[in-house]
XYZ file of C-alpha atoms in Angstrom:
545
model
C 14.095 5.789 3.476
C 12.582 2.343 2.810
C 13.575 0.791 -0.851
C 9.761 -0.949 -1.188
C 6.576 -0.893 1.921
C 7.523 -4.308 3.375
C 3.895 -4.787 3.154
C 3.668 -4.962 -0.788
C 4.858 -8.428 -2.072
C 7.578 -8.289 -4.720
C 10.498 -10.015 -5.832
C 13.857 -8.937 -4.325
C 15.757 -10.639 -7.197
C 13.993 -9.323 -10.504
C 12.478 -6.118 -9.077
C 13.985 -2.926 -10.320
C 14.246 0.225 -7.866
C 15.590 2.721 -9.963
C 12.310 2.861 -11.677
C 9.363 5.043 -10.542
C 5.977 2.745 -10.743
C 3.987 5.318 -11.001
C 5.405 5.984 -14.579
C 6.524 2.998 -15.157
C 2.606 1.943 -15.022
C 1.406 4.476 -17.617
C 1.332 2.925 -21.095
C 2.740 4.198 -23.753
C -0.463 5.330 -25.143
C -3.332 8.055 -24.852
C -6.756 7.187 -25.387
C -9.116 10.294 -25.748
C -12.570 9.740 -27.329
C -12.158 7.717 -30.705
C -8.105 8.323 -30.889
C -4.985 7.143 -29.543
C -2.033 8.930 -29.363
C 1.202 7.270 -29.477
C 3.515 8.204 -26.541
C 7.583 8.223 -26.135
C 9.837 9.109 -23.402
C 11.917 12.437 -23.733
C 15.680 13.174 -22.536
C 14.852 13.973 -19.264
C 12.482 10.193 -18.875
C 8.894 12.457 -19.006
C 6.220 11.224 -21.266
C 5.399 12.948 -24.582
C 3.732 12.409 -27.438
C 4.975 11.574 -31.074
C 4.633 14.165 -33.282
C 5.046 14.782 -37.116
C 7.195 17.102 -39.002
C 4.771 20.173 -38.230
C 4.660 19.430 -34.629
C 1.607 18.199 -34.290
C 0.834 14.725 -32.122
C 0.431 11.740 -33.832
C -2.593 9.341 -33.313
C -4.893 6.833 -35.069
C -8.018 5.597 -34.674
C -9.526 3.061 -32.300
C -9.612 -0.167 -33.452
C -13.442 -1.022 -34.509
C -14.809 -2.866 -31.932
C -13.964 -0.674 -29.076
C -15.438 2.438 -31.170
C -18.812 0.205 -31.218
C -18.421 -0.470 -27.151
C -17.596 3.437 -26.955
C -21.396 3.641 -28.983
C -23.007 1.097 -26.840
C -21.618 2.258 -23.189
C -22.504 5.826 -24.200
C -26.629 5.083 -24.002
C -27.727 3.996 -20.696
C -30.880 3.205 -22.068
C -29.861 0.984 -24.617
C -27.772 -0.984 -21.919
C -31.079 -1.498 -20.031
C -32.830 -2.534 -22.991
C -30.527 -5.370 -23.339
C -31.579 -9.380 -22.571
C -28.470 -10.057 -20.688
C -29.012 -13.978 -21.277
C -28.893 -13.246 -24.624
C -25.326 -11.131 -24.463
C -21.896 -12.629 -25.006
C -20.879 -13.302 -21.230
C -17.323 -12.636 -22.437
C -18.479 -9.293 -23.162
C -18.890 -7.728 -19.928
C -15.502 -7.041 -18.693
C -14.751 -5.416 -21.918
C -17.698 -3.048 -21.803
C -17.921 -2.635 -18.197
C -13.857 -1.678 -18.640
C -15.068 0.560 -21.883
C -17.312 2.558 -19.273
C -15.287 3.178 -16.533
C -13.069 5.159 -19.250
C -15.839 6.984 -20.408
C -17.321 7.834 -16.888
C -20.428 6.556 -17.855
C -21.823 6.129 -14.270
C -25.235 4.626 -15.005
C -24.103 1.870 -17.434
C -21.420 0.688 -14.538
C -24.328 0.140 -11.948
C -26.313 -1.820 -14.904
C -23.322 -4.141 -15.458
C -22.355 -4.649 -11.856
C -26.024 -5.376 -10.969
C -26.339 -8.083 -13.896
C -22.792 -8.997 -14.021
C -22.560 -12.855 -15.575
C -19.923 -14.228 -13.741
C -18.830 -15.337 -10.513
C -16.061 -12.837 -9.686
C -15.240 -9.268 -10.683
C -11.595 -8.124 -10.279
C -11.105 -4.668 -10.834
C -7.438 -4.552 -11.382
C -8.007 -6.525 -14.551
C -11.326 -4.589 -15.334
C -9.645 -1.081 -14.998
C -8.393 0.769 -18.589
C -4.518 0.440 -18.419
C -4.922 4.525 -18.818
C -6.642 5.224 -15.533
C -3.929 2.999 -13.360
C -2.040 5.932 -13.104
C -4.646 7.528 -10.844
C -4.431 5.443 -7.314
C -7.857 6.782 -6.455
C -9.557 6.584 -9.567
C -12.416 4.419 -8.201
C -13.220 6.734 -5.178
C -12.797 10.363 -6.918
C -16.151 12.094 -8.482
C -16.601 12.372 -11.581
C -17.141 15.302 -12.876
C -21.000 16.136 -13.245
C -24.293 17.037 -11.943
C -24.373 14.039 -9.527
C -21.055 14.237 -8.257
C -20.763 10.340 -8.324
C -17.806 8.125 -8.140
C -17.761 4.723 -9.785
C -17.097 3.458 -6.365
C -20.609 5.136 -5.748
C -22.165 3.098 -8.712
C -20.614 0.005 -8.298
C -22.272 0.031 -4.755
C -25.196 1.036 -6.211
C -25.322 -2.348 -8.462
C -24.239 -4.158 -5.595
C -27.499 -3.406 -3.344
C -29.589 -3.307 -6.285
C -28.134 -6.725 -7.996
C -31.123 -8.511 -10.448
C -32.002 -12.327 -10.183
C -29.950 -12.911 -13.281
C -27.145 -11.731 -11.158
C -24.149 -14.753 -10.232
C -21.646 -12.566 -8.732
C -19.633 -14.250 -5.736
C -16.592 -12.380 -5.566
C -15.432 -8.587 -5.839
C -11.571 -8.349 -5.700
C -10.372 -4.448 -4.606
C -7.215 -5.523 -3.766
C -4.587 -3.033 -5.380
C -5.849 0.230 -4.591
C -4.364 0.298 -1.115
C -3.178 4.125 -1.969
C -6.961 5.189 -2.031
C -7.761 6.053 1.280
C -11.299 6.751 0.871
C -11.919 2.827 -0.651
C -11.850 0.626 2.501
C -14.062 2.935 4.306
C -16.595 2.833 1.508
C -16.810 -0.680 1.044
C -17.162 -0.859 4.799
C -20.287 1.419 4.540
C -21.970 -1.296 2.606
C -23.634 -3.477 5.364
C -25.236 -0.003 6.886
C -26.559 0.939 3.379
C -27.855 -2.599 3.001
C -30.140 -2.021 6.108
C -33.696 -0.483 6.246
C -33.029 3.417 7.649
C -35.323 2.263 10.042
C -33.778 -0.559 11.476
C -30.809 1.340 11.978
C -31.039 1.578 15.873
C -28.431 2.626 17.989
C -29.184 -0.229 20.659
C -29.498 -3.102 18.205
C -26.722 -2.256 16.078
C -24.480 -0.967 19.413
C -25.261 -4.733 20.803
C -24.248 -6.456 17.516
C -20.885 -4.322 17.285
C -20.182 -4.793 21.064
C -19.555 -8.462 20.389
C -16.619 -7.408 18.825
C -15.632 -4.333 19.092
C -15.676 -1.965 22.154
C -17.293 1.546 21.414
C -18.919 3.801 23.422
C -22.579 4.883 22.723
C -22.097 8.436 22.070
C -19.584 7.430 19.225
C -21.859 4.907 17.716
C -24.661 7.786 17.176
C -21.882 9.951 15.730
C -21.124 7.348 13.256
C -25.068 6.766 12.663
C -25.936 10.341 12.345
C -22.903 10.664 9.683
C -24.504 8.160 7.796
C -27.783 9.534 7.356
C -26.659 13.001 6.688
C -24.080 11.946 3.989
C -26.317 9.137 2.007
C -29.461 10.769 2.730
C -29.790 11.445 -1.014
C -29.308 7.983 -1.856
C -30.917 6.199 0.268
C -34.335 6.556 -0.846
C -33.039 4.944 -4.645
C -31.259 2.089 -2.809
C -32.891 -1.720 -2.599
C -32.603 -2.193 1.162
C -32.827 -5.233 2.306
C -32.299 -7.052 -0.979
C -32.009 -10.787 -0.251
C -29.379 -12.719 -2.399
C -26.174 -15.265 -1.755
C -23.159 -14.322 0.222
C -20.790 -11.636 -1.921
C -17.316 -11.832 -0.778
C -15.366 -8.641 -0.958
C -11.600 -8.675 -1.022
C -10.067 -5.498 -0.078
C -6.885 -3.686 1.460
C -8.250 -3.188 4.962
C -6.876 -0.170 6.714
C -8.745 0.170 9.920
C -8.244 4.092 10.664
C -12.012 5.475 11.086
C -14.763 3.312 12.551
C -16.488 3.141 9.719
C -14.116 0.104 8.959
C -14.581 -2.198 12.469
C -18.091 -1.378 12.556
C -19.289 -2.132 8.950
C -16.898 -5.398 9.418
C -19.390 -5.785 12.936
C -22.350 -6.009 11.433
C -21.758 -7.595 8.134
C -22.969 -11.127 9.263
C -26.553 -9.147 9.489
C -26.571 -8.581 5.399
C -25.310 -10.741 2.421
C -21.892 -8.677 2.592
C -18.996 -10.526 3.883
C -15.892 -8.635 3.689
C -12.098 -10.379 3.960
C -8.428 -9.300 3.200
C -5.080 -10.548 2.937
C -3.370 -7.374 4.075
C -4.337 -5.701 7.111
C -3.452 -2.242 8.679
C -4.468 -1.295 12.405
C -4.343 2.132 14.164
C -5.204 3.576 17.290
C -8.788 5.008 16.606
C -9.903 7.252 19.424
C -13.298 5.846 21.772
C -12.703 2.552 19.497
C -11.023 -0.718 20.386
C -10.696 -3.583 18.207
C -8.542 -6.198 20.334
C -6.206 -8.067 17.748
C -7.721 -11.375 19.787
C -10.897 -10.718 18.754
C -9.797 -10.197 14.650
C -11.686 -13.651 14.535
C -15.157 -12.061 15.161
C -14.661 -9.573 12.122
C -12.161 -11.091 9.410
C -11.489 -14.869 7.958
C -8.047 -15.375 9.931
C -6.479 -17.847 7.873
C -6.847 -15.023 4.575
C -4.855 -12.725 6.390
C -1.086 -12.797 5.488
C 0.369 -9.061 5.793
C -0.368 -6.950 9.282
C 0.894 -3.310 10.611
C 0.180 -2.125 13.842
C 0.949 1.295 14.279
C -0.012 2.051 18.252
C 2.774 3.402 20.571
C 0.668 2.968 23.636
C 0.155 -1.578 23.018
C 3.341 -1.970 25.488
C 2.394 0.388 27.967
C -0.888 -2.116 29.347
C -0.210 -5.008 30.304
C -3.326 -6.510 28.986
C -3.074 -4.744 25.986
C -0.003 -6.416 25.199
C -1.287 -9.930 26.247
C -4.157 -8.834 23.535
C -2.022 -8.516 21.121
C 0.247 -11.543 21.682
C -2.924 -13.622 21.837
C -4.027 -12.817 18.488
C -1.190 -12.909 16.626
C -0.898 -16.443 17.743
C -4.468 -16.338 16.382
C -2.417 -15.543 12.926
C -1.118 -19.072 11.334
C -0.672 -17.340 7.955
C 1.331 -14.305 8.542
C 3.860 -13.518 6.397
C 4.854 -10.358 7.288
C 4.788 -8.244 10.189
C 5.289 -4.542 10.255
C 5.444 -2.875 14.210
C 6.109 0.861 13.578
C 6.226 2.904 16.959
C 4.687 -0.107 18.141
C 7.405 -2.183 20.609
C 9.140 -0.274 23.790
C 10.688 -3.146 25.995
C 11.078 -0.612 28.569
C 7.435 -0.433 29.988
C 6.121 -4.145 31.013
C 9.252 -6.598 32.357
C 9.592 -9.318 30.061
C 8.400 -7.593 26.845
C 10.761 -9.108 24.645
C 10.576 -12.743 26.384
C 7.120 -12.915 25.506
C 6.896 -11.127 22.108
C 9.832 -13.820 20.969
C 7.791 -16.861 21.912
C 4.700 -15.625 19.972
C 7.345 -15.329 16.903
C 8.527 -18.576 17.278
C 4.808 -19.680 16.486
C 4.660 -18.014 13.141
C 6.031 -20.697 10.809
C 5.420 -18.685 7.595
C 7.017 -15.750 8.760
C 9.279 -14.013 5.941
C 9.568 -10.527 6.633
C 9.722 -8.148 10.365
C 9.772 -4.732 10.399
C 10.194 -2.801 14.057
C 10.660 0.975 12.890
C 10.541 3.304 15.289
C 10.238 1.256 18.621
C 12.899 0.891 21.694
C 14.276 -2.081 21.638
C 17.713 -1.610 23.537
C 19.752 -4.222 24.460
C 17.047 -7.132 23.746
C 17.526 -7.812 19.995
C 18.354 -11.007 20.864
C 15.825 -11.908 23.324
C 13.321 -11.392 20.246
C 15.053 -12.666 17.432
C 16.879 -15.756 19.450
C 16.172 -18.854 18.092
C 13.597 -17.895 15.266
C 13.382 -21.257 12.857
C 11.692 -18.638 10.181
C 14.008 -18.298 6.987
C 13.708 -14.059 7.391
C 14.108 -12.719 4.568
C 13.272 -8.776 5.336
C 14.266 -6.888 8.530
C 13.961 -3.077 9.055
C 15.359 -1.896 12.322
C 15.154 1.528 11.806
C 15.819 3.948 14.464
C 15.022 1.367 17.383
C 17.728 2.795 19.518
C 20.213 -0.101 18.747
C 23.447 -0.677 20.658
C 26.767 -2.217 20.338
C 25.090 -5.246 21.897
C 22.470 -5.300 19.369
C 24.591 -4.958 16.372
C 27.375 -7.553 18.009
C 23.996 -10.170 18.151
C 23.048 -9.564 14.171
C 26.643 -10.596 13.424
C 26.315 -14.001 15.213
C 22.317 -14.417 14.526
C 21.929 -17.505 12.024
C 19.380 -16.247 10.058
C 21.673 -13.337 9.078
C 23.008 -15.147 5.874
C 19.520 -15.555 4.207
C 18.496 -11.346 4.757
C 17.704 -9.704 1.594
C 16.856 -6.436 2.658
C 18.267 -5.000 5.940
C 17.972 -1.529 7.425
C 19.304 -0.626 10.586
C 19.357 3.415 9.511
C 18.584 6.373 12.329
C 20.169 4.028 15.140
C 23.826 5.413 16.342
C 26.298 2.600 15.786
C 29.166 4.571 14.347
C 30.974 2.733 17.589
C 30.489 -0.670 15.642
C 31.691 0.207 12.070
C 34.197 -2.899 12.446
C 30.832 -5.191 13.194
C 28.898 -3.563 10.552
C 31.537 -4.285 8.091
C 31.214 -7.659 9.269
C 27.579 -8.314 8.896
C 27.959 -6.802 5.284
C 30.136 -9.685 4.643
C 28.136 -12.210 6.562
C 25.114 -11.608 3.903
C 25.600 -13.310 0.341
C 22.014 -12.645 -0.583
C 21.533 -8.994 0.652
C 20.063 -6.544 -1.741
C 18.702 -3.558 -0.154
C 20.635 -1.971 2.699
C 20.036 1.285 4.836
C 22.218 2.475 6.933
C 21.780 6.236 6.546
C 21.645 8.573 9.730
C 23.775 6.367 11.786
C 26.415 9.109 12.520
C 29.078 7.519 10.742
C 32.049 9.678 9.627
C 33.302 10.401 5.668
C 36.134 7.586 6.565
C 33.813 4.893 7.877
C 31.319 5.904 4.690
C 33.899 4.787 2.602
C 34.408 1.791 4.492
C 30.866 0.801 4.019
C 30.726 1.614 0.390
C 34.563 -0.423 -0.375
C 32.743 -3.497 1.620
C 29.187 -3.152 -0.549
C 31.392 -3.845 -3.634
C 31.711 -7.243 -2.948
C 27.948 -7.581 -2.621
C 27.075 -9.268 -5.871
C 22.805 -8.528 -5.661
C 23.220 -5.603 -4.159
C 20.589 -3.039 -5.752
C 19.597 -0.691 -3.028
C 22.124 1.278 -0.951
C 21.135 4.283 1.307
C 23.883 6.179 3.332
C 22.410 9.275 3.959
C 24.862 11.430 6.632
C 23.072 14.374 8.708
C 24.882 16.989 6.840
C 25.974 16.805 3.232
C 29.518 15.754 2.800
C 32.030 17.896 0.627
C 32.033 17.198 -3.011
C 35.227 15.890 -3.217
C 34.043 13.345 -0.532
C 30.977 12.635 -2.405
C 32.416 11.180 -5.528
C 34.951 9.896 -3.512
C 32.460 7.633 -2.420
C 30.556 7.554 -5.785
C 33.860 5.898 -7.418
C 33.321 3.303 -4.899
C 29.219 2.804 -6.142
C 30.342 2.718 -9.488
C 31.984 -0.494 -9.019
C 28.962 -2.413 -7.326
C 27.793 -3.636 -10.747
C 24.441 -4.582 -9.659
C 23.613 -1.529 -7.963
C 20.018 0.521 -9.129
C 19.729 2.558 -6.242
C 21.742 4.477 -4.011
C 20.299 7.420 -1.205
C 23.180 9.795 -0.004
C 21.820 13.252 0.556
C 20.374 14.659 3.551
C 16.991 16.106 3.584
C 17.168 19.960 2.031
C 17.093 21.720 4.978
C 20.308 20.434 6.489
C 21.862 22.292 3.214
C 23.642 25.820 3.959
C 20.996 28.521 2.253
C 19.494 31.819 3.433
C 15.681 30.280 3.312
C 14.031 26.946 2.778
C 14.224 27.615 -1.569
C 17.681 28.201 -1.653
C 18.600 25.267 0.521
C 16.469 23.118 -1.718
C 18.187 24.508 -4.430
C 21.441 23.720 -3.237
C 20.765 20.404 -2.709
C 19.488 19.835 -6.211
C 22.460 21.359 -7.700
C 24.690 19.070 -5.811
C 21.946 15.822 -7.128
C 22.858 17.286 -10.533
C 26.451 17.554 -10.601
C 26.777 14.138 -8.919
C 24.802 12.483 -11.471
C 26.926 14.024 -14.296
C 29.651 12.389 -12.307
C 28.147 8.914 -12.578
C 27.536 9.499 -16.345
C 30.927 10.032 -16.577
C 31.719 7.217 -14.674
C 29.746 5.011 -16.913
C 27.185 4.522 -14.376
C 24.364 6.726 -15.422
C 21.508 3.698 -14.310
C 22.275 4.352 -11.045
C 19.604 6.269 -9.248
C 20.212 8.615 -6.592
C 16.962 9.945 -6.032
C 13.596 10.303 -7.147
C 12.949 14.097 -8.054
């Protein structure tokens, strides 16, 4: 279990992980139609209203001016009837924020297409109510049309006015909405004439870039017609006006994404990102050392690359090497399931000296590869300060774990997690590399088939860790109880701990069927927090229900 994705930026030293952001983002207040009702958080940390003496919830009124934006968003027509050089351009994020609470659909595409000012930023323009809802730009609302107001504020976009000045959309933020990148990536197709959308023009344009075969390319054509064959016919194709940047979390996992990044030179669209995810995508390639032809390099400063199958080709691999030297930027660098040093000779050698020429690397993340006996072939001689480093089940050995306790970068780690790799036979070393970290904060070593005794070990060490917030030590099996608060004592007395992960999954839990199993296991979660209450230790967290 990973504390934070080492692909979100955060600070390790004034983040707190025994809080759940998705509640922690709800404010403390309802909004529904002219009222707001006052929220509080029960016993049990739930939200609830405030109520008086008969039960019922407590609100008050709006305050006057957003009543008279609820009035004026309400009335599509009366938007359109507006002279927008004659409206407050301090206005618009207000009422544009005013109608994406009150769905009105028609008035967003108005104020997108006239929009006064040089960049929109949806984080900011998005009602503090509707944050709690990661795809709230990309669900339908509710209705006849079965819109979104992703739908509508494309819409605006292809059908901007002269009065227009908009430069910049900013989407970044929504990177749980999976249906938002693809969307926005749909925009430089919808832009075109439906009859300029040939397969051989548009297959030669994408070819530069991408590799795709034909028959895919009229799969992803014929999807387009079919599911915006409604809209098309209301859309502006073809709509000259300036270059609109659109920032986005870019997860390439359909072609919709590669392709719509292909083409957009051919329309006014160009889309760019700072954090970039890349996955195998069957009949699709988009080389890494090609990333040039589709995306501003120097923007992007977060990459994963999820594909098991990059070490098995050798060019492949020389692909990828080549255009992550392409990379200056990078910050991070997540490889799930992505590095096996046991398919090409001189794997690690190679992927080293293309680390070396990352100077703003900060954080690494190698989850789920094989990387045996080479940890030091990669990480040797790194002049990064690394702050991050998940090693999680990578098949580390004693060799592996002796290297981390003589690596010099070890002292500046902040977060470390070298969980699901067997290296019970190197307690004394892990010990060691506990001590060896002044600055450590989060650290995972669960599944690493260490006993009760050596658990206890770990946990007496982590008490001299004085940031320590995160600590998972999850065994395969659940220990006894007396072992568990055994070990508990031990938490208790690492005073800046927030955090702490020991319990198995449910099913390794003794039960006749999957419910009772569960059951157990949240029995055991509730006794041991009653334990830590008693304790005095009642902030610590040891799991999110």
């Amino acid at each position: 279990m990973s504390a934070r994705d080492v692909m979100d930026d955060f600070d390790y030293d004034r983040v707190n992980f025994n809080v759940n952001e998705s509640e922690s983002r709800h404010p403390m207040w309802m909004t529904e139609s002219h009222f707001v009702y006052h929220l509080m958080r029960n016993d049990l940390g739930h939200l609830d209203s405030r109520r008086d003496e008969r039960g019922d919830p407590l609100c008050s009124p709006r305050n006057l001016t957003d009543m008279c934006m609820n009035f004026l968003v309400s009335d599509p027509v009366r938007i359109i009837q507006w002279k927008p050089h004659e409206v407050p351009f301090d206005l618009y994020p207000a009422i544009l924020s005013e109608a994406i609470f009150q769905r009105e659909l028609h008035t967003i595409d108005y104020l997108v297409a006239t929009w006064p000012h040089h960049v929109l930023d949806f984080q900011s323009i998005i009602p503090k109510e509707d944050m709690v809802e990661p795809q709230i730009l990309s669900i339908p609302v509710e209705g006849p049309d079965k819109m979104s107001i992703l739908d509508c504020i494309m819409y605006g976009l292809l059908s901007r006015k002269t009065q227009c000045r908009l430069r910049t959309l900013n989407f970044t933020g929504f990177k749980l909405d999976k249906k938002l990148c693809r969307e926005l990536c749909r925009l430089p197709i919808l832009w075109m004439e439906p009859e300029k959308r040939n397969i051989d023009v548009l297959l030669e344009i994408v070819s530069r870039s991408i590799v795709i075969t034909r028959d895919r390319m009229e799969r992803y054509l014929n999807k387009i017609e079919r599911i915006y064959k409604n809209m098309d016919p209301s859309v502006k194709h073809g709509n000259q006006f300036e270059p609109v940047t659109i920032i986005m979390d870019c997860k390439f996992n359909l072609e919709d994404i590669p392709i719509g990044l292909a083409i957009q030179n051919e329309t006014p669209f160009r889309l760019a990102c700072q954090r970039l995810w890349l996955e195998h995508i069957p009949e699709v390639e988009c080389p890494l050392n090609k990333i040039n032809k589709l995306l501003e390099i120097r923007d992007i400063t977060h990459l994963q690359i999820e594909d098991d199958t990059i070490c098995k080709d050798e060019g492949r691999f020389a692909s990828f090497l080549e255009g992550l030297s392409l990379l200056p930027n990078l910050k991070t660098l997540s490889l799930p399931t992505t590095i096996h040093v046991e398919y090409l000779p001189n794997t690690a050698v190679n992927l080293n000296s293309t680390l070396r020429n990352l100077p703003n690397l900060l954080r690494l993340k190698f989850s789920g590869g094989s990387l045996k006996d080479n940890l030091h072939i990669i990480l040797n001689g790194l002049a990064q300060n690394i702050i991050s480093l998940c090693l999680r089940d990578c098949r580390l050995s004693e060799v592996d774990v002796d290297f981390l306790l003589k690596w010099d970068k070890l002292k500046g780690i902040k977060d470390l997690n070298l969980s699901r790799n067997t290296i019970n036979m190197a307690t004394g070393t892990v010990l060691e590399i506990i001590d060896s970290m002044p600055k450590l904060i989060c650290l995972g070593l669960s599944y690493c088939s260490f006993g009760p005794a050596d658990l206890q070990r770990i946990t007496k060490k982590c008490i001299d860790c004085q940031s320590l917030k995160v600590l998972t030590v999850q065994s395969f099996t659940p220990l006894s109880m007396p072992e568990t608060q055994s070990l508990l004592r031990d938490v208790c007395d690492i005073t800046s701990l927030q955090k702490c992960i020991l319990f198995p999954e449910s099913f390794a839990f003794p039960g006749q069927n999957e419910f009772r199993r569960q059951e157990n296991r949240e029995e055991m979660i509730e006794d041991c927090d009653y334990f830590l209450a008693e304790m005095g230790r009642p902030d610590i967290e040891l799991e999110y229900y």
